[in-house]
CSV table of C-alpha atoms (C1' of nucleotides) in Angstrom, one decimal:
chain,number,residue,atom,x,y,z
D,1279,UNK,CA,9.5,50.8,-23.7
D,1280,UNK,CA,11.3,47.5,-22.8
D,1281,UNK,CA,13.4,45.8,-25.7
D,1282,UNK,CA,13.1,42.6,-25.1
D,1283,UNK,CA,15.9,41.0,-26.4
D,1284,UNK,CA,14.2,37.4,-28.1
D,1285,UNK,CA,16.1,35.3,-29.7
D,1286,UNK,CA,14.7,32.6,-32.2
D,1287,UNK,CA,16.5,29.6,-31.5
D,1288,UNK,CA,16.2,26.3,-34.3
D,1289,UNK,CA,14.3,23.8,-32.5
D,1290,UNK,CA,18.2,21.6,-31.9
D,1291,UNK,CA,19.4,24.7,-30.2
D,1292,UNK,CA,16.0,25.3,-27.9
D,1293,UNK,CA,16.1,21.2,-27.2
D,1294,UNK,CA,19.3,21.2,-25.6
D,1295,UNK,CA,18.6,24.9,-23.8
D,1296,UNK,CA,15.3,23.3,-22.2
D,1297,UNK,CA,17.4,20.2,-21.2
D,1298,UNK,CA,20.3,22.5,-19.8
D,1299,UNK,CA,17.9,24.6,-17.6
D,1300,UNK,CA,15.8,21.3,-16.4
D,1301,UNK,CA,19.4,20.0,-15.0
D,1302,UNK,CA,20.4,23.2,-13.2
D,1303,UNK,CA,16.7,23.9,-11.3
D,1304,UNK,CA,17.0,20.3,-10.9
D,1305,UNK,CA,20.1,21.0,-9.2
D,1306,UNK,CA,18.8,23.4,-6.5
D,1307,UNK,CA,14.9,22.5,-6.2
D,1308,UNK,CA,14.9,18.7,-7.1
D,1309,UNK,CA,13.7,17.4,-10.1
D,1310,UNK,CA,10.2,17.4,-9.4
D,1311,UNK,CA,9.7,20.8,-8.0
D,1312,UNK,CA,11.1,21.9,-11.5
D,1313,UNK,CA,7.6,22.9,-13.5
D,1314,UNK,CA,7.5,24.1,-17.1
D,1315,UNK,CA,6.8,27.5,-16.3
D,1316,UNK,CA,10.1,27.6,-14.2
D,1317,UNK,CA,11.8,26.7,-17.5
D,1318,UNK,CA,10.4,29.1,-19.7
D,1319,UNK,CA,10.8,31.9,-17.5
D,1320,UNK,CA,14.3,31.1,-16.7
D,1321,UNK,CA,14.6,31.1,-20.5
D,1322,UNK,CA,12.6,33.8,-21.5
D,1323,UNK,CA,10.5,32.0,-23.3
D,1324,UNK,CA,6.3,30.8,-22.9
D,1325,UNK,CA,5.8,28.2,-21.1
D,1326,UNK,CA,3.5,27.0,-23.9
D,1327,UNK,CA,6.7,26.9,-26.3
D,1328,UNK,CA,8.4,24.1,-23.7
D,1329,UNK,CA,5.5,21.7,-25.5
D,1330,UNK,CA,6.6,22.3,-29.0
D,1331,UNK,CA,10.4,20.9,-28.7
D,1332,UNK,CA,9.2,18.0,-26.3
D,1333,UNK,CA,5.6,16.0,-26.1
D,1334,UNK,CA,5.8,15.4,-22.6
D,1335,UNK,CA,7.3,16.9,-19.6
D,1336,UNK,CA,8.9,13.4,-18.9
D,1337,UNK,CA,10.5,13.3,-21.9
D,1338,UNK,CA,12.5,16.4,-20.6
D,1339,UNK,CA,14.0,14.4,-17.8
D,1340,UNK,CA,14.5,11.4,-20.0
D,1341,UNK,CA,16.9,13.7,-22.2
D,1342,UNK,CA,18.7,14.9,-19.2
D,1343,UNK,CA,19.2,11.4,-18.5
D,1344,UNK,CA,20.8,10.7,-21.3
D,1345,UNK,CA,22.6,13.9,-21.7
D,1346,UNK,CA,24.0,12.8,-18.0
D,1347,UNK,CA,25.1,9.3,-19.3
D,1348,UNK,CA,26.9,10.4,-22.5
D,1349,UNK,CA,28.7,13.0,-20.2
D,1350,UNK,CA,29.4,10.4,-17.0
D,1351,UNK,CA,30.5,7.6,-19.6
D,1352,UNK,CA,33.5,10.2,-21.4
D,1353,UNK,CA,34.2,11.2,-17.8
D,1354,UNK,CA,34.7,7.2,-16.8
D,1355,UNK,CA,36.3,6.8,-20.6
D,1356,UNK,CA,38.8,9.3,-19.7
D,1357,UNK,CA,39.7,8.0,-15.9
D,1358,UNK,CA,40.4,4.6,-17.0
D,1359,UNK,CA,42.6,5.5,-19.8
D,1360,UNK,CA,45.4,6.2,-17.6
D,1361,UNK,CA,45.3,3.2,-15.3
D,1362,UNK,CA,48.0,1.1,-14.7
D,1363,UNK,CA,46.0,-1.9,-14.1
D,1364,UNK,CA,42.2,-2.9,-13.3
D,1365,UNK,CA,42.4,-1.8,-9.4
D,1366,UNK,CA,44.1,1.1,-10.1
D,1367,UNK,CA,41.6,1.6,-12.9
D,1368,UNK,CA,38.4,0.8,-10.6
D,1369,UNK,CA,40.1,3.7,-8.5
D,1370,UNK,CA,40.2,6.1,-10.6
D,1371,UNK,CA,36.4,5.3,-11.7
D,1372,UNK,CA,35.4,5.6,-8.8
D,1373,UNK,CA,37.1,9.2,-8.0
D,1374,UNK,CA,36.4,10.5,-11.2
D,1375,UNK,CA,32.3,9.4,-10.8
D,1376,UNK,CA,32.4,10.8,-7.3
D,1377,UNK,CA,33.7,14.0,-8.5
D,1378,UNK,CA,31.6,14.2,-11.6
D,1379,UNK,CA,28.9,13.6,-9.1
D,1380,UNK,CA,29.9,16.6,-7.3
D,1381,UNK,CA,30.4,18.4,-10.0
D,1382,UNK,CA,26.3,17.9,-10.8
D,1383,UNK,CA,24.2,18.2,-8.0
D,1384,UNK,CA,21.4,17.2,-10.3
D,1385,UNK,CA,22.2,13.9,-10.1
D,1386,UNK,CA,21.3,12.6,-6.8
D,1387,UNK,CA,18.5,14.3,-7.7
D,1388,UNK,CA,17.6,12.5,-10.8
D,1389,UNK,CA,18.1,9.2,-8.5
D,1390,UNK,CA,15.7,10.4,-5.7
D,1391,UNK,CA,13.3,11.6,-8.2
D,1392,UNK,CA,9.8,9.5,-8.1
D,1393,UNK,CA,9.6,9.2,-11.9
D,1394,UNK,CA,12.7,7.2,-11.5
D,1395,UNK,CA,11.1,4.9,-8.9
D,1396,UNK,CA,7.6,5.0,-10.7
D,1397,UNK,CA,6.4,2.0,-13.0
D,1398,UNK,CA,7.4,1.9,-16.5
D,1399,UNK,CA,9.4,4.8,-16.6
D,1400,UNK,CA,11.6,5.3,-19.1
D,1401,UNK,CA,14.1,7.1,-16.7
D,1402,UNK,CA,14.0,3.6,-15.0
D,1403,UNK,CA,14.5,2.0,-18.0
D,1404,UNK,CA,17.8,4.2,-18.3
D,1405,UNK,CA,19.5,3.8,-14.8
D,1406,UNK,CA,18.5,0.1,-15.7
D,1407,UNK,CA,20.9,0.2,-18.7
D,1408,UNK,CA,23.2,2.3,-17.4
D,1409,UNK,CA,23.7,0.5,-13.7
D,1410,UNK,CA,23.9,-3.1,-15.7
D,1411,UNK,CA,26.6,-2.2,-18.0
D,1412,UNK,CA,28.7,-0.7,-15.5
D,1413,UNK,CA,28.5,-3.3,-12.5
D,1414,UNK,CA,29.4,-5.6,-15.8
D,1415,UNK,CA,32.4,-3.5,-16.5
D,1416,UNK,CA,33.6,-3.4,-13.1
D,1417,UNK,CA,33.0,-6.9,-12.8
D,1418,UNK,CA,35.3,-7.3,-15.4
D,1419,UNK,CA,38.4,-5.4,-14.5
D,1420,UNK,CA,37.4,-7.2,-10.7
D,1421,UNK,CA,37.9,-10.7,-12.4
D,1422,UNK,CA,41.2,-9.4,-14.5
D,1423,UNK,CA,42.7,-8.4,-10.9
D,1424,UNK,CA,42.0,-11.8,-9.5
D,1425,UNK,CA,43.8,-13.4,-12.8
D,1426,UNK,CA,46.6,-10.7,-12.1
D,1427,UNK,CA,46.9,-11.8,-8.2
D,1428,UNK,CA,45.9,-8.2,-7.2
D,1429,UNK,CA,42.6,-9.5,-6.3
D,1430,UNK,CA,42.0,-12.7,-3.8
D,1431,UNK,CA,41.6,-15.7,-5.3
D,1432,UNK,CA,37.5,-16.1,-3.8
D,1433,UNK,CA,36.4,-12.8,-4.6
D,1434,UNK,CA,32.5,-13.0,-6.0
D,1435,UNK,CA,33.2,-10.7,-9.0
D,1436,UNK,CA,29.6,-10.2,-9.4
D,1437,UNK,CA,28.8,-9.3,-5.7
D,1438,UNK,CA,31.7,-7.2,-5.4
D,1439,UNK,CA,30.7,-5.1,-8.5
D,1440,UNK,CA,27.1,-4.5,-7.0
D,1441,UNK,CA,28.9,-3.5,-3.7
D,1442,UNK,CA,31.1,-1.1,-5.6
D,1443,UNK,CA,27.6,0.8,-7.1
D,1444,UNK,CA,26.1,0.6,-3.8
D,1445,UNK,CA,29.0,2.4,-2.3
D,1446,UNK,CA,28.7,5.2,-4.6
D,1447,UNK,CA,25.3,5.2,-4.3
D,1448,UNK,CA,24.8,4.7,-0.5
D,1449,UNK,CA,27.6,7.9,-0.2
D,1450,UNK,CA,25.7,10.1,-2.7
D,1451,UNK,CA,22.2,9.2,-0.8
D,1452,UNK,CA,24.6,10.0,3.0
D,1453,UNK,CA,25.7,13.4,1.2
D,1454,UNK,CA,22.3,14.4,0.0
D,1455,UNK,CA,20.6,13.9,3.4
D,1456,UNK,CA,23.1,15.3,5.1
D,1457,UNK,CA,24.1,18.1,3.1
D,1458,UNK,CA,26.9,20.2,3.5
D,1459,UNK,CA,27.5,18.5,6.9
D,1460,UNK,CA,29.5,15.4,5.0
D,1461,UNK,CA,31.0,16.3,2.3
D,1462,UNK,CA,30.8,13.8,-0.7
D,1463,UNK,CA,34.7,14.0,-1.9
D,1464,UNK,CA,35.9,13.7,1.6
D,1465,UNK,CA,33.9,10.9,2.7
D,1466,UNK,CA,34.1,9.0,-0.6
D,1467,UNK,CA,38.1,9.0,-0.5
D,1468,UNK,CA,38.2,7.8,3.0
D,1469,UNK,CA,35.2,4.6,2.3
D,1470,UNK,CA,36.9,3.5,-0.8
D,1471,UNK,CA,39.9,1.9,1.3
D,1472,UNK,CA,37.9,0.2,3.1
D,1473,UNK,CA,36.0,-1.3,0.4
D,1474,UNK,CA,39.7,-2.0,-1.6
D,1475,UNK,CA,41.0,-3.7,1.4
D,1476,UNK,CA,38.7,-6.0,0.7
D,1477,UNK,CA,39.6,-6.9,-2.6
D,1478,UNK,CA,43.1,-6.9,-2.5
D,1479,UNK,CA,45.3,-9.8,-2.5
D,1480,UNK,CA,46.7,-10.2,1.4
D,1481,UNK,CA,49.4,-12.5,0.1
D,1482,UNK,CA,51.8,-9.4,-0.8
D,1483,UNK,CA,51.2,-7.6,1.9
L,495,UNK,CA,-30.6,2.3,0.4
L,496,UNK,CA,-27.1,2.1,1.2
L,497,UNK,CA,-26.4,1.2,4.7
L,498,UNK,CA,-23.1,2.6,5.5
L,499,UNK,CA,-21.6,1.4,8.3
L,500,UNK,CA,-19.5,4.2,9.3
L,501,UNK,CA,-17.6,3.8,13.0
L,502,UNK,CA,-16.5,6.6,14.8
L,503,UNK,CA,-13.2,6.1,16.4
L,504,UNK,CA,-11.2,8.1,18.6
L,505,UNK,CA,-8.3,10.8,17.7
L,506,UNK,CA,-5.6,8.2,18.7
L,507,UNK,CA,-7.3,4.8,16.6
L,508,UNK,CA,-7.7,7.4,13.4
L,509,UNK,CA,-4.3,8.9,13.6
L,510,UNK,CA,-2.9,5.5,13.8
L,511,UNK,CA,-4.9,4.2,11.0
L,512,UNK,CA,-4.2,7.2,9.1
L,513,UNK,CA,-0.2,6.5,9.3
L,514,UNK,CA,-1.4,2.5,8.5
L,515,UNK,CA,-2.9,3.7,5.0
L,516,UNK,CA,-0.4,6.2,4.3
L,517,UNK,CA,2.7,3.6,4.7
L,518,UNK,CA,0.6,1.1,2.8
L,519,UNK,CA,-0.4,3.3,0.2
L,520,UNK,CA,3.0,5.0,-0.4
L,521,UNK,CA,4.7,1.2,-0.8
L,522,UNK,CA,2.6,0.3,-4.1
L,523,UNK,CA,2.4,3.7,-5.0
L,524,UNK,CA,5.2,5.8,-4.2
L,525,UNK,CA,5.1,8.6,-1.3
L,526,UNK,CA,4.2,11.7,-3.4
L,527,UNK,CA,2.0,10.2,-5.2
L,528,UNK,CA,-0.3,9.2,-2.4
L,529,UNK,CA,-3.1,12.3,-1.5
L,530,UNK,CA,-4.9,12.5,1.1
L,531,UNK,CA,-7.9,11.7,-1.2
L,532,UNK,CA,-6.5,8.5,-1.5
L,533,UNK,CA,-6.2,8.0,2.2
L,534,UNK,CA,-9.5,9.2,3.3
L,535,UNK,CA,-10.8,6.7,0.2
L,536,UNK,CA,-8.7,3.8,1.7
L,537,UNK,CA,-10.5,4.4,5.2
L,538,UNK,CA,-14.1,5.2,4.2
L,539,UNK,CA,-13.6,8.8,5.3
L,540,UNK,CA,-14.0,12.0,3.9
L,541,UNK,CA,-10.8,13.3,2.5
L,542,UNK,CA,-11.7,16.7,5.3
L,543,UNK,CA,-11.6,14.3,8.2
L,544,UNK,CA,-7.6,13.7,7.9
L,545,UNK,CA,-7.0,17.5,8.6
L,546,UNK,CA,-8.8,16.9,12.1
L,547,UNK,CA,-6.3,14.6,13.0
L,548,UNK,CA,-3.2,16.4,10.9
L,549,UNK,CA,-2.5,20.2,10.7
L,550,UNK,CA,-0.5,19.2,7.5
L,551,UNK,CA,0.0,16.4,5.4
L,552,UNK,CA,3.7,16.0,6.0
L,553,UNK,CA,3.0,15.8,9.8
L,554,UNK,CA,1.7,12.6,8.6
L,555,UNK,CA,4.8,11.4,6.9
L,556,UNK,CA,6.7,12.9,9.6
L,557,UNK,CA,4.5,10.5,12.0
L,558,UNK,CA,5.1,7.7,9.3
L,559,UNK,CA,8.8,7.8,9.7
L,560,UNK,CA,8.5,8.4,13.5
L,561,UNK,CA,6.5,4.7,13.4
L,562,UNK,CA,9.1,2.8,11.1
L,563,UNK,CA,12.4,4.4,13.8
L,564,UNK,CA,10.6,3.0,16.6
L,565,UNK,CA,9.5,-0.9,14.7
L,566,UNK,CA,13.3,-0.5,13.2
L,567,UNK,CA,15.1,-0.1,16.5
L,568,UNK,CA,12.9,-2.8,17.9
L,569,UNK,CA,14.0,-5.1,15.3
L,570,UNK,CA,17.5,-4.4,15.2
L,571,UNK,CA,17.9,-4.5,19.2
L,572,UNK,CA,15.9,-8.4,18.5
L,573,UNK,CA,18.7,-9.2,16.1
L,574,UNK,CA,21.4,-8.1,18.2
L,575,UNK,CA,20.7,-10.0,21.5
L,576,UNK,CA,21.5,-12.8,20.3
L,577,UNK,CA,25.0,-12.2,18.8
L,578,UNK,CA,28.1,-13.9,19.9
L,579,UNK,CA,30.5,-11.3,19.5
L,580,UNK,CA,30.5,-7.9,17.7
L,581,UNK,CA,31.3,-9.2,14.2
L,582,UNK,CA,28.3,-11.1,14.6
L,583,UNK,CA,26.4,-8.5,16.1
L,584,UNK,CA,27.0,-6.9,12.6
L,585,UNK,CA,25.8,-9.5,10.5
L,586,UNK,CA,22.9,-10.4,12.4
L,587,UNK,CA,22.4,-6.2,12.2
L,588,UNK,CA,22.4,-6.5,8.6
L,589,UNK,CA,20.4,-9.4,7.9
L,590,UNK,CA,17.4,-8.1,10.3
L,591,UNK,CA,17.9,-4.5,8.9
L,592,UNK,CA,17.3,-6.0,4.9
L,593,UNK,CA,14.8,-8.6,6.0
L,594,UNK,CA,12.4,-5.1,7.9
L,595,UNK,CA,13.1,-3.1,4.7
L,596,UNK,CA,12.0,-5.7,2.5
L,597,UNK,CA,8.8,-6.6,4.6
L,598,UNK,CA,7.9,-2.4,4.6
L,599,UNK,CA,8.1,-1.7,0.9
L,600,UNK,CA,7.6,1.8,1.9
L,601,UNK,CA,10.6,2.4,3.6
L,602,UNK,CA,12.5,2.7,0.2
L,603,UNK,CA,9.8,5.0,-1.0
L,604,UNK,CA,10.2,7.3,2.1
L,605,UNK,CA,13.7,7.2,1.4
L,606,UNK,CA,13.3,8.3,-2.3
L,607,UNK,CA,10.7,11.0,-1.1
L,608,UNK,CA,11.5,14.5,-2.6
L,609,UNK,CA,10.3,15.8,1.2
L,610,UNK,CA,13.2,14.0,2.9
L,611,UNK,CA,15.8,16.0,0.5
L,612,UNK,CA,13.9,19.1,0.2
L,613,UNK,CA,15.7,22.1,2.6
L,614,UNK,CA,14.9,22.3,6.4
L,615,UNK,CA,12.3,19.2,6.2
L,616,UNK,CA,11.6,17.4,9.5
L,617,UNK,CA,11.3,13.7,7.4
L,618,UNK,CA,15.6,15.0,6.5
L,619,UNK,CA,16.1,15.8,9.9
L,620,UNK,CA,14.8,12.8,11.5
L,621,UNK,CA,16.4,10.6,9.2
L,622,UNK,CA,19.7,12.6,10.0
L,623,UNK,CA,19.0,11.1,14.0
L,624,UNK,CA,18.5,7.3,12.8
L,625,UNK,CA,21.4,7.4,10.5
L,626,UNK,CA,23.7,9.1,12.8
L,627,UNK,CA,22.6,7.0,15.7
L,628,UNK,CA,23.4,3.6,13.2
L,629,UNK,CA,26.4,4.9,12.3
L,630,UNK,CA,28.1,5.8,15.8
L,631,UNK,CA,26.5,1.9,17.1
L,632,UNK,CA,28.4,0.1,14.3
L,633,UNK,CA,31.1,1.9,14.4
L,634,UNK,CA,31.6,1.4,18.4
L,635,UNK,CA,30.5,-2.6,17.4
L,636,UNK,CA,33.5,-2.5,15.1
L,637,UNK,CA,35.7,-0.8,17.4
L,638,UNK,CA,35.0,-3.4,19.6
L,639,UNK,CA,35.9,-6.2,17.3
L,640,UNK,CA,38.9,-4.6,16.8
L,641,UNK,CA,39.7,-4.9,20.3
L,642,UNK,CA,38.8,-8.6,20.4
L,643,UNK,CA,41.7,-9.2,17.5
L,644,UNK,CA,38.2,-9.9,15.4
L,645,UNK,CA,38.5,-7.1,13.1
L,646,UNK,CA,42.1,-6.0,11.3
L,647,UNK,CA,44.2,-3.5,13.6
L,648,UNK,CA,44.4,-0.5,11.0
L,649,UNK,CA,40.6,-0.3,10.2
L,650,UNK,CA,39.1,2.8,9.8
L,651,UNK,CA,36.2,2.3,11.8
L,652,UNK,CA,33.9,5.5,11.4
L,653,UNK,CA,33.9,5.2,7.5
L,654,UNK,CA,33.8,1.1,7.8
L,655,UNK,CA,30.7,2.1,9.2
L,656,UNK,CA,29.6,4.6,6.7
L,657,UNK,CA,30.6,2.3,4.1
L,658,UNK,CA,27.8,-0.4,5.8
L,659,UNK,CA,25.6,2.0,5.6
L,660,UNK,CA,25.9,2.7,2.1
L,661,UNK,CA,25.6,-0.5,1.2
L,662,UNK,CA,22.5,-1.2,2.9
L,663,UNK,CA,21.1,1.9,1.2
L,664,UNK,CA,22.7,1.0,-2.2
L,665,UNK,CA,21.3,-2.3,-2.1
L,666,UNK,CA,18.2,-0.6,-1.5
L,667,UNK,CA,17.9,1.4,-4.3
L,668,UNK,CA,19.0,-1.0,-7.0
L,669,UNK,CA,16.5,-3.1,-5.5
L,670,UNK,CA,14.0,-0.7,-6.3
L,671,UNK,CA,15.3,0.4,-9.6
L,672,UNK,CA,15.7,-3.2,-11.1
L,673,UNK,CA,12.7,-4.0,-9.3
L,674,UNK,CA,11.8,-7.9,-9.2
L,675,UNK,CA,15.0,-8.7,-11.5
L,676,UNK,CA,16.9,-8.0,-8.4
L,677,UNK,CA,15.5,-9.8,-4.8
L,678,UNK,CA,16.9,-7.7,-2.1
L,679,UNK,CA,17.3,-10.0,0.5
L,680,UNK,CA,19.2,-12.8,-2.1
L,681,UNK,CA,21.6,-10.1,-3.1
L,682,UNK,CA,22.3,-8.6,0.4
L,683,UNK,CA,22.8,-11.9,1.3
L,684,UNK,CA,26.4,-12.3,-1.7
L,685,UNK,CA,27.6,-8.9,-0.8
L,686,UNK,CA,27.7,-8.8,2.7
L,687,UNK,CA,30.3,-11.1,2.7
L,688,UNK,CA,32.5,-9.5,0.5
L,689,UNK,CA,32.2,-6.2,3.2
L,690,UNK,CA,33.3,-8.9,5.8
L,691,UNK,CA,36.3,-10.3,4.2
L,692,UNK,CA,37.4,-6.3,4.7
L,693,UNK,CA,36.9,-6.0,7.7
L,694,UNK,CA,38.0,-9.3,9.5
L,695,UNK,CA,41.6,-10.1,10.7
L,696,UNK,CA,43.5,-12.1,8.7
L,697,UNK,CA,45.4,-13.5,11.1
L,698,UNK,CA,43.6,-17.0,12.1
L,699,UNK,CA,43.2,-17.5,8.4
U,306,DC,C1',-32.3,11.0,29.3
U,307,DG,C1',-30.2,15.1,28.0
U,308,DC,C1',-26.1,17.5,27.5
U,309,DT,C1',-21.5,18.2,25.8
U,310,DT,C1',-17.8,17.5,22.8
U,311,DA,C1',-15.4,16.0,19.3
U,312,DA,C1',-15.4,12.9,14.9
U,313,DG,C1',-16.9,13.2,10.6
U,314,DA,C1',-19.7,15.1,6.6
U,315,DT,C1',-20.5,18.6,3.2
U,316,DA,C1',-19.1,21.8,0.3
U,317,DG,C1',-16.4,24.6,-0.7
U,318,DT,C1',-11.6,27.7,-2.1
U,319,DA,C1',-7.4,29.0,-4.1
U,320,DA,C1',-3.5,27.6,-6.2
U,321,DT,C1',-0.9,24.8,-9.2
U,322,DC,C1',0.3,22.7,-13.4
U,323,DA,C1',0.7,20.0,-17.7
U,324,DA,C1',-1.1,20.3,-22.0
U,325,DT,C1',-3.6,22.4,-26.0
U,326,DC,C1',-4.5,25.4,-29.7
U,327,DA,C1',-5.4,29.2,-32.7
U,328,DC,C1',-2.7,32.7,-34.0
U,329,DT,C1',1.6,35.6,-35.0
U,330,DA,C1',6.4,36.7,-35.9
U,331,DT,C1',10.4,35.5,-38.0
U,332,DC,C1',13.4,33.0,-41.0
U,333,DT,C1',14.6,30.8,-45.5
U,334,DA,C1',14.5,29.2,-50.1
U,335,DT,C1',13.1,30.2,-54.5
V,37,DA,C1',9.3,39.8,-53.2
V,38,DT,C1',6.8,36.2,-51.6
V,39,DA,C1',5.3,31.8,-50.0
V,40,DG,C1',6.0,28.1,-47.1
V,41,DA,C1',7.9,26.5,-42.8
V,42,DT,C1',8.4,26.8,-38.1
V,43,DA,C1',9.6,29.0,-33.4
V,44,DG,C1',7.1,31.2,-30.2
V,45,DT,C1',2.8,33.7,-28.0
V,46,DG,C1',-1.1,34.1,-25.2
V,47,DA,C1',-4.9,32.5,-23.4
V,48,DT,C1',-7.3,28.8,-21.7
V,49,DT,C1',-8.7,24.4,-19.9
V,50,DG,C1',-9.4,20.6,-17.0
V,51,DA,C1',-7.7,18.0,-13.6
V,52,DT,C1',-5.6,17.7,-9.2
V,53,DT,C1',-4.7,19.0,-4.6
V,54,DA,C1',-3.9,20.7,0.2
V,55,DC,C1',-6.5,22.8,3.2
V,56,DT,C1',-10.8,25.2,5.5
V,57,DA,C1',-15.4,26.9,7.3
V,58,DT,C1',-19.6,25.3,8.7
V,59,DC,C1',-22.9,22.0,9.7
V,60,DT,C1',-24.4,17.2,11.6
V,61,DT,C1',-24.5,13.4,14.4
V,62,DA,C1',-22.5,9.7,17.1
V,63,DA,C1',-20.4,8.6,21.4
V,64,DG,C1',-19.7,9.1,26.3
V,65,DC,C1',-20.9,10.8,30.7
V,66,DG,C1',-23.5,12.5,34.8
DNA sequence: CGCTTAAGATAGTAATCAATCACTATCTAT
DNA sequence: ATAGATAGTGATTGATTACTATCTTAAGCG
C-alpha cells in the first residue's frame, strides 16, 4: 500500500509550481526538450492537470518569461541603486545581469529556444519589450556620462547601448556553446574593460 | 496521367541538394522545425530516399554547418586580402562576416538550434572549432596592431577578441528577435565603430 | 543488349506529445 | 449536512516524426 502523499494546490499556487518546474528542466534539458509529462511527473501530478492551469503549453514559457523579467528587473533595480554615477551604474548592471544570468541557467535557454525565434510569438514579443527598454535605459545613463565628461564627447549613445546587450548576449551564447570550458563570470569581467575603455573619457587619463 | 519527371541523380548531387534544401528551409522556417518530410517535399522525393543518403538527420545539419565553415572561411580570407594593416584587416573581417550572415538567413537559425546546445552534439563541437579558430586569428590580428603602435599598448587582446565576437553574435540575435525593425548590416555598421574607438591608440589623435 | 547496382518508391513501425474530456475527489460556504 | 465549485485523474486521440524493410526501376557498363 503506497500513501501517496497528494496535495491539492489552489489553481495560484499550482500556476506558479508549473512555471517553477518549466524553468528548472529548462535549466538542464533546454526549453524545448521540456514536455508536459516531464512537468507533471516531476510534480506529481497528471499530465492532463498541466492543461487546466494553462491553455497552451506556450503559454507556460510565456509566464516564465515574465516571471524571469520581474525577477532580472529587481535584480538591475537593486545594482543601480548604489552607483555612484551612470558608468559606475552601467557596471554594476552589467555584473549584476551576468551573475543573475549565472545564477539561471534557464535563461540562455529561453534565448536559444525556437519559440523565441518563431513568428508571432509572444516570447518574442517579450524579449522585444524587454531588450527595447533596457538598451533605452542604458542609453540614457550613456548620454548622462557624456554630459558628466566620463563619457567622450562623440560617443553614439544609441550604438553603444546595442553594443552593451550584444556583449552580454554574445558572452552568454560563448558560455552556452562552450560550456564549463569558459566560464561566464570570468570571461564577462575581463570583456567589460574592454568595452568601458571605449567609452570613457581619455582626457583624464 | 501525370507525367512525373523524376531524375535520378547520384549520392554526391542528392547529398548536396539535400544540405541545399535543408539550409533553405531552416532560414524561413527555423532548423527544428524543418522535417525531413519537408525536405524530401522540397526535392520531389520520397521522405525514405533522404535516409539513403543520411544515417541520421543531424548528420545532415552536421553536413549543413560543415558547408557554411568552408563558404565562411572563404569569404573571410576574400575580405582579408585586401587589408592594409591589421586594424583594417578587422573591419574588413567584420563587415564580410555580417554581410555572409545576412545573405544565409540560416546561419542564425543554426545558431539558435536546440542541437547545437544540447550535450555532446557534433553541430556544438564544430562550432566550438570555428569559434575558437576566429577567436585565436583576431586576436593574433590585434596583437599585431598592437605591435604597429595601431592598437592601445595595455589591450587585452584575447578578450578584445572575445568581445568581437560577441558582438557579432549579439548583433545577430537582436537581429533576429526584432526582426525587420532592426537591419543587421545598418546596425553593425554604428556599432562597430564604437568597438574601434576601444581598441585604437590614441596617440595620433 | 543484358546484367549489376544503387537511387528511389512504397508502405510501413514505434514512439512521442499536446490537447481533450468525462469523471472523481476534495474543499468551502451556507 | 449538503450542494456547488474546482483541482486532479485517467484514458484517449490524432497528428507528427525519425527511421526502416522490402520492392522497383533507372542508369551505367561490358
Amino acid at each position: 500500500m503506497q500513501t501517496e502523499i497528494r496535495k491539492r494546490l489552489s489553481a495560484e499556487e499550482r500556476q506558479e509550481e508549473i512555471v517553477r518546474v518549466a524553468i528548472e528542466l529548462a535549466a538542464e534539458r533546454g526549453v524545448d526538450s521540456v514536455t508536459t509529462q516531464d512537468m507533471a511527473e516531476q510534480m506529481h501530478v497528471t499530465q492532463g492537470a498541466i492543461f487546466r492551469h494553462f491553455p497552451t503549453k506556450d503559454d507556460i514559457w510565456v509566464a516564465a518569461m515574465q516571471w524571469v523579467r520581474q525577477r532580472l528587473m529587481q535584480v538591475l533595480g537593486k545594482a543601480a541603486a548604489g552607483a555612484e554615477n551612470p558608468l559606475d551604474c552601467i557596471e554594476r548592471m552589467f555584473h549584476a545581469h551576468i551573475a543573475f544570468i549565472h545564477k539561471h541557467p534557464a535563461i540562455p535557454r529561453l534565448l536559444f529556444s525556437e519559440h523565441l525565434h518563431q513568428r508571432n510569438s509572444k516570447l518574442k514579443q517579450l524579449i522585444q519589450e524587454i531588450m527595447s527598454g533596457y538598451e533605452a535605459k542604458i542609453a540614457a545613463l550613456l548620454e548622462e556620462a557624456k554630459q558628466q565628461g566620463l563619457a567622450h564627447t562623440d560617443l553614439d549613445t544609441k550604438y553603444a547601448a546595442i553594443l552593451y546587450i550584444g556583449m552580454i548576449q554574445g558572452l552568454v551564447m560563448q558560455a552556452s556553446i562552450f560550456g564549463e570550458k569558459r566560464l561566464l563570470v570570468a570571461s564577462a569581467a575581463q570583456v567589460f574593460p574592454v568595452f568601458l575603455y571605449g567609452i570613457r573619457s581619455k582626457k583624464n587619463d
